[in-house]
Short mmCIF file of C-alpha atoms and ligand atoms in Angstrom, two decimals:
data_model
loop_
_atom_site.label_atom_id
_atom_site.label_comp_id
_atom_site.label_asym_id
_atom_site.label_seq_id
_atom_site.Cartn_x
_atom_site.Cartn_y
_atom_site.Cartn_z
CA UNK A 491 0.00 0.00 0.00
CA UNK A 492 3.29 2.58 0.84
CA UNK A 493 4.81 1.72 -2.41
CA UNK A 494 1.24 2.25 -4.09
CA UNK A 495 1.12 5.45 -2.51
CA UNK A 496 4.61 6.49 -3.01
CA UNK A 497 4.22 5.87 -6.76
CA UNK A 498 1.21 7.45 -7.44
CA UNK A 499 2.71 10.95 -6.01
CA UNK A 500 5.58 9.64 -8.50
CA UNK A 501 7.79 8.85 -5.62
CA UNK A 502 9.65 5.40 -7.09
CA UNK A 503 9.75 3.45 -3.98
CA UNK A 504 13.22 3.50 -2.18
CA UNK A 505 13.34 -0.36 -2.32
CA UNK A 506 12.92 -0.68 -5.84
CA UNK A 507 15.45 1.78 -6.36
CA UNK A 508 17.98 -0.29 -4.07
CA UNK A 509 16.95 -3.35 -5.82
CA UNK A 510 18.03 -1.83 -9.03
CA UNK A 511 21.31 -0.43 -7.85
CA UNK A 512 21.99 -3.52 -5.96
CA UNK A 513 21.60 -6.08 -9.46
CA UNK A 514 22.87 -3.69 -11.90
CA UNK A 515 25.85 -5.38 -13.22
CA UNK A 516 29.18 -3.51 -13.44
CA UNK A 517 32.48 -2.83 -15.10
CA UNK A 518 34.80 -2.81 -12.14
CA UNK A 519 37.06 0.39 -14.36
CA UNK A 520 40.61 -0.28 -11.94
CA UNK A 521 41.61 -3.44 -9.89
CA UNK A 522 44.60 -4.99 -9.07
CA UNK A 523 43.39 -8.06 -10.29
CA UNK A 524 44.88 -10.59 -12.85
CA UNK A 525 43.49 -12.67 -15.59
CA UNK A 526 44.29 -16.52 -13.83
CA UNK A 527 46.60 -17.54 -16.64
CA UNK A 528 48.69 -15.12 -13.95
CA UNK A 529 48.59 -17.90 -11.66
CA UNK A 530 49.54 -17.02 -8.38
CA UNK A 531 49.89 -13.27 -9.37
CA UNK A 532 45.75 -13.42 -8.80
CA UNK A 533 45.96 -13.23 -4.96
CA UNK A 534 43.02 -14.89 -3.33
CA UNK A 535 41.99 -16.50 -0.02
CA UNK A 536 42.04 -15.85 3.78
CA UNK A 537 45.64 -15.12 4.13
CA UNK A 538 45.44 -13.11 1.32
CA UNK A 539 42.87 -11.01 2.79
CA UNK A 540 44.12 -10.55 5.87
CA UNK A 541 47.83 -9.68 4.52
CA UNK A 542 46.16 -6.66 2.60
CA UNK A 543 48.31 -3.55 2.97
CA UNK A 544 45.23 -1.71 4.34
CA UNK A 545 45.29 -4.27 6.86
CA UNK A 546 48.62 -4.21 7.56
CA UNK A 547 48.45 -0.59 8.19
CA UNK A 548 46.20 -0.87 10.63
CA UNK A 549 47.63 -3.96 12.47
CA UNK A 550 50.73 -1.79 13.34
CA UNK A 551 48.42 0.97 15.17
CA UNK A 552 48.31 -1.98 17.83
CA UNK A 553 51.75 -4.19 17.02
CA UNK A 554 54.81 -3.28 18.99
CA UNK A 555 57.15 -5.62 17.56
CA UNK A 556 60.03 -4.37 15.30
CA UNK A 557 58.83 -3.57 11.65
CA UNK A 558 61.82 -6.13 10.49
CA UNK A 559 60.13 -9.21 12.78
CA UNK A 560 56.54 -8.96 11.10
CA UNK A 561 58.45 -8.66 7.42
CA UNK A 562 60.63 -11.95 8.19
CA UNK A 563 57.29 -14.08 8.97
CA UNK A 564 55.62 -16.40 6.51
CA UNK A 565 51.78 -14.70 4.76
CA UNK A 566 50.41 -17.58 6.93
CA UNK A 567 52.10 -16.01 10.54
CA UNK A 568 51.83 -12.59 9.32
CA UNK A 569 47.91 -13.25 8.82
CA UNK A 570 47.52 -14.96 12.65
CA UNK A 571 49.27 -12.03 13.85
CA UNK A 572 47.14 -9.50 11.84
CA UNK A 573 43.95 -11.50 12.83
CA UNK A 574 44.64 -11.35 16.39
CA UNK A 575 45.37 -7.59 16.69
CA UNK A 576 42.30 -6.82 14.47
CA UNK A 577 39.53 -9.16 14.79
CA UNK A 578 40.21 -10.55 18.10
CA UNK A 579 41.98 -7.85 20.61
CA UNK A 580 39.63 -5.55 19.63
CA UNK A 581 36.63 -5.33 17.73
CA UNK A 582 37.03 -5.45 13.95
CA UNK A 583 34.94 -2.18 12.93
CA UNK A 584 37.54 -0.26 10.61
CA UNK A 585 36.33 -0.16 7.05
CA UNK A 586 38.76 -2.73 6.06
CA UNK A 587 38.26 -4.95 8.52
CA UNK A 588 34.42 -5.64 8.24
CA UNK A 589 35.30 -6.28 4.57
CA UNK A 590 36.99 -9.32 4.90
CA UNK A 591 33.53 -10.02 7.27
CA UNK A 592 31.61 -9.36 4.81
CA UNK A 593 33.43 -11.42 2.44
CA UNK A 594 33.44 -14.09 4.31
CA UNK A 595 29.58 -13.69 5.39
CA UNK A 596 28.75 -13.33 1.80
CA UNK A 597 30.93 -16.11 0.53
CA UNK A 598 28.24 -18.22 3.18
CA UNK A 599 31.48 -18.73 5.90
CA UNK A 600 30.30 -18.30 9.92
CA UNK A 601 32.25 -15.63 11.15
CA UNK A 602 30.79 -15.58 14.75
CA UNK A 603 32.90 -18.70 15.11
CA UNK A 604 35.97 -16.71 14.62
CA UNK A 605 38.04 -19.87 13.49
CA UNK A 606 40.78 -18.90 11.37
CA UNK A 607 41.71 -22.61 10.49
CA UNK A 608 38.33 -23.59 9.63
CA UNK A 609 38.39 -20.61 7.28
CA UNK A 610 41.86 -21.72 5.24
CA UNK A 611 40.48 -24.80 5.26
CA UNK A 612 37.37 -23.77 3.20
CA UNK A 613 39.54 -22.09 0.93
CA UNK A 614 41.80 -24.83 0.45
CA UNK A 615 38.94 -26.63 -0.97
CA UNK A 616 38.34 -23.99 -3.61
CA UNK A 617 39.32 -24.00 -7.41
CA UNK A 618 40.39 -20.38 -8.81
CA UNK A 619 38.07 -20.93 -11.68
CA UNK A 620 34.98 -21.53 -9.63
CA UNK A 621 36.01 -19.13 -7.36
CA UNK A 622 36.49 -16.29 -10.09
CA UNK A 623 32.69 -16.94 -11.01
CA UNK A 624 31.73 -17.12 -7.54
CA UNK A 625 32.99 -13.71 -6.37
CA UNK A 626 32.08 -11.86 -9.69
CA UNK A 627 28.49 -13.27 -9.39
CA UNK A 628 28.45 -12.02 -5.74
CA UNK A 629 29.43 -8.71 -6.33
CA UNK A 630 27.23 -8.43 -9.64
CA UNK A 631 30.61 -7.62 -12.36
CA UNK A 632 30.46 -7.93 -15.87
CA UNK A 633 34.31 -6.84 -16.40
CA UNK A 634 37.48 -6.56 -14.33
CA UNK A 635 40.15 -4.16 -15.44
CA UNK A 636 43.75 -4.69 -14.08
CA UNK A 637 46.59 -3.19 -13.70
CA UNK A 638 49.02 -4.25 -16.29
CA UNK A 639 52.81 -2.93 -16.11
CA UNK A 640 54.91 -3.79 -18.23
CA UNK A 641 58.04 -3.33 -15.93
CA UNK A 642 56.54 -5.98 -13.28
CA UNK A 643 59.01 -8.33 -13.95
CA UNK A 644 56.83 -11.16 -12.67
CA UNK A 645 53.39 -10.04 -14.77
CA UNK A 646 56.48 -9.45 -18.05
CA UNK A 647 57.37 -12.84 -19.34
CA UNK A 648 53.38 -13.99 -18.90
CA UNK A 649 52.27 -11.18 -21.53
CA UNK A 650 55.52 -12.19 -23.82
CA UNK A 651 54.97 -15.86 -23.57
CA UNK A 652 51.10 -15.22 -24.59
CA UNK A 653 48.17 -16.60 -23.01
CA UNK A 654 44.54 -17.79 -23.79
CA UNK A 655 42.79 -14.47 -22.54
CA UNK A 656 39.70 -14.66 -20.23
CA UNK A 657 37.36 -12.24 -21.70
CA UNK A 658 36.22 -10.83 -18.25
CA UNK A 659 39.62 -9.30 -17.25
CA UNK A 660 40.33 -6.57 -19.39
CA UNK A 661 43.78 -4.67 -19.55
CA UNK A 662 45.12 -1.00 -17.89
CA UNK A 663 48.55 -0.38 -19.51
CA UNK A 664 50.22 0.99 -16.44
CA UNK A 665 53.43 3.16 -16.76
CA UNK A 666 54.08 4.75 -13.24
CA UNK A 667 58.37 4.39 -13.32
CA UNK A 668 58.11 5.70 -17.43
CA UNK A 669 56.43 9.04 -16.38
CA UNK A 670 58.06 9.23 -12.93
CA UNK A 671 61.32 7.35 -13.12
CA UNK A 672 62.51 8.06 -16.75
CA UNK A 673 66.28 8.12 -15.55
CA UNK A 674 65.74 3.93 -14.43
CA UNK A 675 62.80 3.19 -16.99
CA UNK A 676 65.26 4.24 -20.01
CA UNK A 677 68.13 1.75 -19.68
CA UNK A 678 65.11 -1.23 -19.12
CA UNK A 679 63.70 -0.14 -22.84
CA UNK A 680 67.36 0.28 -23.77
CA UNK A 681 67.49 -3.76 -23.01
CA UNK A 682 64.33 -4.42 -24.53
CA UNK A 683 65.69 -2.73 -27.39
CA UNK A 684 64.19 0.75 -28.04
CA UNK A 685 66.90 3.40 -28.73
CA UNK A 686 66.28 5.98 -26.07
CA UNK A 687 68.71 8.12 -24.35
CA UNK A 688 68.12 8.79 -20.52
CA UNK A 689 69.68 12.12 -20.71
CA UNK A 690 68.93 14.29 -22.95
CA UNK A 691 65.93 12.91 -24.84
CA UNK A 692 65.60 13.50 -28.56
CA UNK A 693 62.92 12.93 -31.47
CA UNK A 694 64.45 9.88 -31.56
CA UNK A 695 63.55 9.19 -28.37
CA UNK A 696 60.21 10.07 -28.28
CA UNK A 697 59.19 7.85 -31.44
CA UNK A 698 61.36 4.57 -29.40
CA UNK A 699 59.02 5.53 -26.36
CA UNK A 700 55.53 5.62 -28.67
CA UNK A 701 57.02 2.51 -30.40
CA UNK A 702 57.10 0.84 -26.83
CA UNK A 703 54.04 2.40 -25.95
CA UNK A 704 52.28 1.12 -29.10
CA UNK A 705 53.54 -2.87 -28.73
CA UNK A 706 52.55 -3.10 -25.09
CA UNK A 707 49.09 -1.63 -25.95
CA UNK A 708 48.41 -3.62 -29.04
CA UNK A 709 50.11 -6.70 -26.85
CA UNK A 710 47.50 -6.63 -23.67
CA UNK A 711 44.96 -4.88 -25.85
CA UNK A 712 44.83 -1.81 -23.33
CA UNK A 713 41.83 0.08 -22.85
CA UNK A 714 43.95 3.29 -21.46
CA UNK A 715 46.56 4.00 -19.88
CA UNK A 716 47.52 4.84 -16.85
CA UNK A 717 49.37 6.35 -13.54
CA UNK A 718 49.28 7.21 -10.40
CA UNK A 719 50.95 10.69 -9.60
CA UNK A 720 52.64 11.78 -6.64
CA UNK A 721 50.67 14.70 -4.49
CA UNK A 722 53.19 16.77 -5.68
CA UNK A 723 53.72 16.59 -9.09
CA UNK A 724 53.88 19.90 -11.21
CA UNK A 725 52.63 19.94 -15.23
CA UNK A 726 53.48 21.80 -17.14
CA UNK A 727 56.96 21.89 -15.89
CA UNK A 728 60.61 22.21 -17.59
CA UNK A 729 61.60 18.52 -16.85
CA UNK A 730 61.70 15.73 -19.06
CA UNK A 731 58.40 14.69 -17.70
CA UNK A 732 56.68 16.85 -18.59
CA UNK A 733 58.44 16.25 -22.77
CA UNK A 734 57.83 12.80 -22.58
CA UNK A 735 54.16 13.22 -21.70
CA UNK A 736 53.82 15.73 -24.42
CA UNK A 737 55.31 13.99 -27.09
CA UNK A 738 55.30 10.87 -26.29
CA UNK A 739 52.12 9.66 -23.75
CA UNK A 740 49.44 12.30 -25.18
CA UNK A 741 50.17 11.51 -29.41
CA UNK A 742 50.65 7.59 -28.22
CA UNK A 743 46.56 8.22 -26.66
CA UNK A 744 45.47 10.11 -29.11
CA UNK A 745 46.55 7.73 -32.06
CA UNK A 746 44.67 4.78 -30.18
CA UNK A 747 41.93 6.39 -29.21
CA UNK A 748 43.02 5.97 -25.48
CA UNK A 749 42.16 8.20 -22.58
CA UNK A 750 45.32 8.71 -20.17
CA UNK A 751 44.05 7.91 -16.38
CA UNK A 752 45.42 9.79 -13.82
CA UNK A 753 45.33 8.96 -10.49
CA UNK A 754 46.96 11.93 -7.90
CA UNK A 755 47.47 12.38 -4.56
CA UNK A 756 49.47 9.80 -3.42
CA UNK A 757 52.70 10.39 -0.72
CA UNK A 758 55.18 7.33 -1.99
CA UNK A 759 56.97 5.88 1.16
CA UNK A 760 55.58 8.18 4.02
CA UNK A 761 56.89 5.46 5.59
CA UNK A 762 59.15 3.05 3.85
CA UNK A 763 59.36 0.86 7.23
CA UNK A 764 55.45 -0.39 6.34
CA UNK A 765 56.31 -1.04 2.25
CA UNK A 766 53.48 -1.32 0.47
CA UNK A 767 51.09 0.08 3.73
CA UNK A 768 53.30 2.70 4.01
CA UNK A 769 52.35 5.06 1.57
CA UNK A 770 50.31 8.44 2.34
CA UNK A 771 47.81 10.99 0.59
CA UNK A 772 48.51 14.72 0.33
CA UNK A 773 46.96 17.54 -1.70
CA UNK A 774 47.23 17.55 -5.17
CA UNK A 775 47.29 20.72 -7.54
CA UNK A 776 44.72 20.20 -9.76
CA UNK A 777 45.90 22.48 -12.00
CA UNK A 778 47.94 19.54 -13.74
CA UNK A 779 43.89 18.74 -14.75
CA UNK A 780 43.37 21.52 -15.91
CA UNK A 781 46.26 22.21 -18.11
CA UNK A 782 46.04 18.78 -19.27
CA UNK A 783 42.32 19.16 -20.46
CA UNK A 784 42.75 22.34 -21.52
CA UNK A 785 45.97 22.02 -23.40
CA UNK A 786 44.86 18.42 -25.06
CA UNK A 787 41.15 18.90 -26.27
CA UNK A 788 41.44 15.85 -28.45
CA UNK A 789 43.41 13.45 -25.47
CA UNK A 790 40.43 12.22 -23.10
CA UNK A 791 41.42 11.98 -19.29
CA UNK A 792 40.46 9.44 -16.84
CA UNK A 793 40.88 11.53 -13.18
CA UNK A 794 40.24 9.94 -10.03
CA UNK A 795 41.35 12.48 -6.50
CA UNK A 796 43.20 10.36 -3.28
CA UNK A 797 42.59 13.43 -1.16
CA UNK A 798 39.22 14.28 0.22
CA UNK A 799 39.69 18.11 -0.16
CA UNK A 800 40.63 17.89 -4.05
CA UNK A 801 37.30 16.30 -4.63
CA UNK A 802 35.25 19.65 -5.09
CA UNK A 803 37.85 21.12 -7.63
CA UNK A 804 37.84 17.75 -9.39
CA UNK A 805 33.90 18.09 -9.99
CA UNK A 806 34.12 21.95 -11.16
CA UNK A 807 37.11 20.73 -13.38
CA UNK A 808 34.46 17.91 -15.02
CA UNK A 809 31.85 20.61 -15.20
CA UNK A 810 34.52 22.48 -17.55
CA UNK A 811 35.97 20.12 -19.76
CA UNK A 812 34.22 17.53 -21.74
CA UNK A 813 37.28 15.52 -22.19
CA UNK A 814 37.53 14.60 -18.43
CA UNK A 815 35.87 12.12 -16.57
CA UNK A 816 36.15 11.28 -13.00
CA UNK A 817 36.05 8.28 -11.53
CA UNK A 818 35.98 5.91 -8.17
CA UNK A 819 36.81 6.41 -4.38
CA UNK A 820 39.68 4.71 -3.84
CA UNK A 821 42.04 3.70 -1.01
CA UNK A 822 41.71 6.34 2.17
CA UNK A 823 38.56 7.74 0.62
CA UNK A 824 36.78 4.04 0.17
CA UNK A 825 35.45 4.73 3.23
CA UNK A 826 31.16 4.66 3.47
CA UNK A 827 31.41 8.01 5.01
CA UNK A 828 33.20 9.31 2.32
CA UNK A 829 32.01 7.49 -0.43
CA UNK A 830 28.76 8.88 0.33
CA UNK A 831 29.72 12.56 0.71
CA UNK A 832 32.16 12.56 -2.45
CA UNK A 833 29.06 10.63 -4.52
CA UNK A 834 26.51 13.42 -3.39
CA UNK A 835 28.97 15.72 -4.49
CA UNK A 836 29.16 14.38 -7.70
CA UNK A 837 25.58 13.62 -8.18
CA UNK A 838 24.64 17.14 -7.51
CA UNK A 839 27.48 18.58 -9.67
CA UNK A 840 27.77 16.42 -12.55
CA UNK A 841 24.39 14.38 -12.42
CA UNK A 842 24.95 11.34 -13.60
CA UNK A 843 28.03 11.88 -16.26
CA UNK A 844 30.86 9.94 -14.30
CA UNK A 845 31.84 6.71 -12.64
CA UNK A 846 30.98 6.78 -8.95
CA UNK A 847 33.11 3.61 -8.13
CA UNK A 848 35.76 0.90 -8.64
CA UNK A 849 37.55 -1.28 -6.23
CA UNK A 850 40.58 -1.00 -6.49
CA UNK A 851 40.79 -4.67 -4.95
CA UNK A 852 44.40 -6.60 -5.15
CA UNK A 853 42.96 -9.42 -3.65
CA UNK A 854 39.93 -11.39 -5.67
CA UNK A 855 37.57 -12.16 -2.89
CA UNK A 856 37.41 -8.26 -1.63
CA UNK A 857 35.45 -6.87 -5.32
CA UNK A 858 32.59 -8.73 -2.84
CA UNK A 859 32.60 -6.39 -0.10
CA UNK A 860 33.60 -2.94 -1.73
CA UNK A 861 31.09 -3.52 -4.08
CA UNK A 862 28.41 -4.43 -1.86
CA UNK A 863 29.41 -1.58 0.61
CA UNK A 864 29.48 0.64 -2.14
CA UNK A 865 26.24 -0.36 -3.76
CA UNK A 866 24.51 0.43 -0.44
CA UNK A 867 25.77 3.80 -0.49
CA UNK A 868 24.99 4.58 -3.90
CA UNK A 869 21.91 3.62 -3.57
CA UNK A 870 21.05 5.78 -0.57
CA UNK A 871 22.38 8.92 -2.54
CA UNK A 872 20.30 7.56 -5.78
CA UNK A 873 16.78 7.07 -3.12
CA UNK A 874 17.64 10.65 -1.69
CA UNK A 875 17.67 12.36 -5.81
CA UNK A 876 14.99 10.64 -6.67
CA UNK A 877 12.76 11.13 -4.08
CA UNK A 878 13.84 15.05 -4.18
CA UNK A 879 12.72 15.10 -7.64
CA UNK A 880 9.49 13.63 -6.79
CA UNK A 881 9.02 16.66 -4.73
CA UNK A 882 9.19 18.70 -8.09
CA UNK A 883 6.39 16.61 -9.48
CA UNK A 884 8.43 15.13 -11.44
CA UNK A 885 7.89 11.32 -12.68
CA UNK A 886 11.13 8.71 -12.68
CA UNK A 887 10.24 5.41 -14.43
CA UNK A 888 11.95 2.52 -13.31
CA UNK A 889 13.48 2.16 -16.82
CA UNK A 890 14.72 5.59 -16.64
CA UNK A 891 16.39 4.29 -13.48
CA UNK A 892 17.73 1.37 -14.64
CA UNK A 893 19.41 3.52 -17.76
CA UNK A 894 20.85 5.97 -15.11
CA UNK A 895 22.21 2.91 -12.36
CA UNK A 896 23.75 1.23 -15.92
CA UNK A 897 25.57 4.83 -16.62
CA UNK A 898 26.78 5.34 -13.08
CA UNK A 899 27.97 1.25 -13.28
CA UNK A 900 30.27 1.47 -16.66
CA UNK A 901 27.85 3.04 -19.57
CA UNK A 902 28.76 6.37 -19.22
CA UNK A 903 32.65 5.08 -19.04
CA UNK A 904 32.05 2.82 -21.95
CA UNK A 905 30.68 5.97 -23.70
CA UNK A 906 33.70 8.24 -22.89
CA UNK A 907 36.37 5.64 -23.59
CA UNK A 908 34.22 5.34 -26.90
CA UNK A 909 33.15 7.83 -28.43
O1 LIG B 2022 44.54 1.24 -3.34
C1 LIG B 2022 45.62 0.66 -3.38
O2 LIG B 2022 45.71 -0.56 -3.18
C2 LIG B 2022 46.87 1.45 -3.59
O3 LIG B 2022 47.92 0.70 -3.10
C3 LIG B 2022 47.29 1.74 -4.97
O4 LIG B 2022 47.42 0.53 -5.63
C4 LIG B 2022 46.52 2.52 -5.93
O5 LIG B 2022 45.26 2.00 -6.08
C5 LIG B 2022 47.24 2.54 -7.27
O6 LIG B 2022 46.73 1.95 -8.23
O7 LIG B 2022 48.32 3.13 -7.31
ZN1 LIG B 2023 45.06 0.90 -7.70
#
């Protein structure tokens, strides 16, 4: 009879609108995920889980043993340690924590039993193939992009060798120590044999990096490319960064029809004692955006913000320039309290003309929980618009709400990459 009610006054009722949001399938636009001919480079499992570098992090707000002890362990000791600090010291109600809960909850494991043996023993009995299906079903994706470098020298010789592809991991040709580390990136093409200098860079040098550029991408089939820039970093700037994105990144994206996806805001190292954990977020100048967009109407740019406060100047930047779209919530701001704020702000700034999410996960089993946590938030925001709307007089169909959940889950990516 509420529903009834609530339509008629052209209110769509909030649980249909969750019930779309929550089976809409999606395009999961950045993981570190791998296709399984990458073997054990596709991390999955409990240990796996609980080694996670957000995990990790956290862990050593309650460890006091020396940084050196916890590297020398085995995953399997690292992970009893990490569970006991987290999950059974204290309660486990960090964002990261209740995500390998909800993982486990969805994957139908009992975690009131809190019996981490039971739990590797469950996942023992697991295939990766089966397991791949199983996770993708439960968090509703259609597509998985990775993170493809080619300077991982373990993820390397798999592309070289050549592989059977799986159709539902797509590629991201990542080139983070090209853009940032030219002066060590340079002598690695020099061995793979492109002519490039690492000093003073030439024509020549430019056409042997868009040569590289051009066999990786045609190699793993990229659908863009991409890196992750330091909070700092300055563009346009009179370093040979700056050149060898302007002669050789932006022509290389624009011949393929690729946008460039930048991801700033990250402090590398912050500290180098936690590795991988130990990284940090500043403020980024979005003005690198802006140049970019401006300078390079026909280049198409993938942006997704690490810091919290850059995420207003990132949604006036979209409202500006056609040729940007924003993406995700990733890392310190996949948070639900975040999530939801940064979403809002996008919602009411850009309607529905970016990407709201992607999971960023490194380990398989997680694209469960971040998607379902982020689904739920998503479609809070979406219940909130639509019912404000309805206050208009204004009339949503349920079709017109499927069209705009499919946009906000990978259409309206699909169509930027595209067109
Ligand atoms: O979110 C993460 O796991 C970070 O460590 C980074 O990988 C970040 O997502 C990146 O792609 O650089
Ligand atoms: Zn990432």
């Amino acid at each position: 009879m509420k529903t009834v009610l609530a339509e008629t006054r052209g209110l769509p009722a909030a649980k249909q609108i969750e019930d779309i949001v929550l089976s809409t399938p999606i395009v999961d636009i950045h993981t570190h995920l791998y296709d399984p001919a990458f073997r054990e480079l596709l991390l999955w499992g409990i240990d796996d889980l609980l080694v996670y570098h957000y995990l990790v992090a956290e862990a050593f707000r309650y460890l006091d043993s020396p940084y050196e002890v916890f590297w020398s362990l085995s995953k399997t000791a690292q992970a009893e340690l990490i569970w006991d600090a987290l999950f059974i010291q204290h309660s486990p109600i960090s964002e990261a924590c209740r995500g390998v809960l909800t993982t486990l909850n969805l994957l139908g494991l009992d975690v009131k039993k809190r019996d981490l043996p039971a739990l590797r023993r469950w996942f023992a009995g697991q295939g990766v193939e089966e397991h791949i299906t199983r996770c993708m079903e439960l968090a509703g994706l259609k597509q998985i992009f990775m993170t493809n470098s080619p300077f991982d020298d373990l993820e390397r010789p798999v592309w070289e060798t050549g592989f059977r592809r799986d159709e539902r991991f797509v590629a991201g040709l990542r080139i983070d120590p090209l853009v940032l580390a030219w002066p060590e990136a340079a002598p690695r093409l020099a061995l793979w044999g492109y002519r490039v200098e690492a000093g003073a860079v030439s024509q020549k040098t430019f056409d042997e990096v868009r040569r590289f550029l051009a066999n990786w991408t045609r190699r793993i089939k990229a659908h863009y490319v991409m890196v992750s820039l330091p909070a700092d970093f300055k563009f346009p700037a009179k370093d040979v960064i700056t050149r060898l994105i302007e002669e050789a990144v932006l022509p290389h994206c624009r011949e393929h029809g690729l946008p460039f996806a930048l991801m700033p805001g990250v402090r590398r190292a912050a500290n180098p004692q936690l590795k991988l954990a130990g990284d940090g977020v500043g403020l980024s100048d979005l003005t690198v955006v802006q140049s970019l967009c401006a300078g390079y109407p026909e280049n198409k740019f993938l942006v997704t913000a690490l810091a919290r406060e850059n995420q207003h100047e990132l949604c006036v930047l979209a409202r500006k320039f056609r040729n940007l779209h924003i993406f995700g919530c990733w890392w310190f701001t996949n948070v639900p309290y975040l999530v939801d704020e940064i979403t809002r702000l996008r919602v009411e700034l850009l309607g529905l003309s970016f990407t709201p999410q992607h999971s960023d996960a490194r380990v398989l089993d997680q694209i469960t929980y971040k998607w379902q946590h982020s689904r739920r938030v998503i479609a809070q925001v979406l219940v909130d618009k639509y019912a404000a709307l309805a206050q208009t007089g204004w009339h949503v169909s349920s079709t017109e709400i499927e069209r705009d959940v499919k946009d906000l889950f990978g259409g309206a990516f699909e169509r930027f990459c595209g067109g």
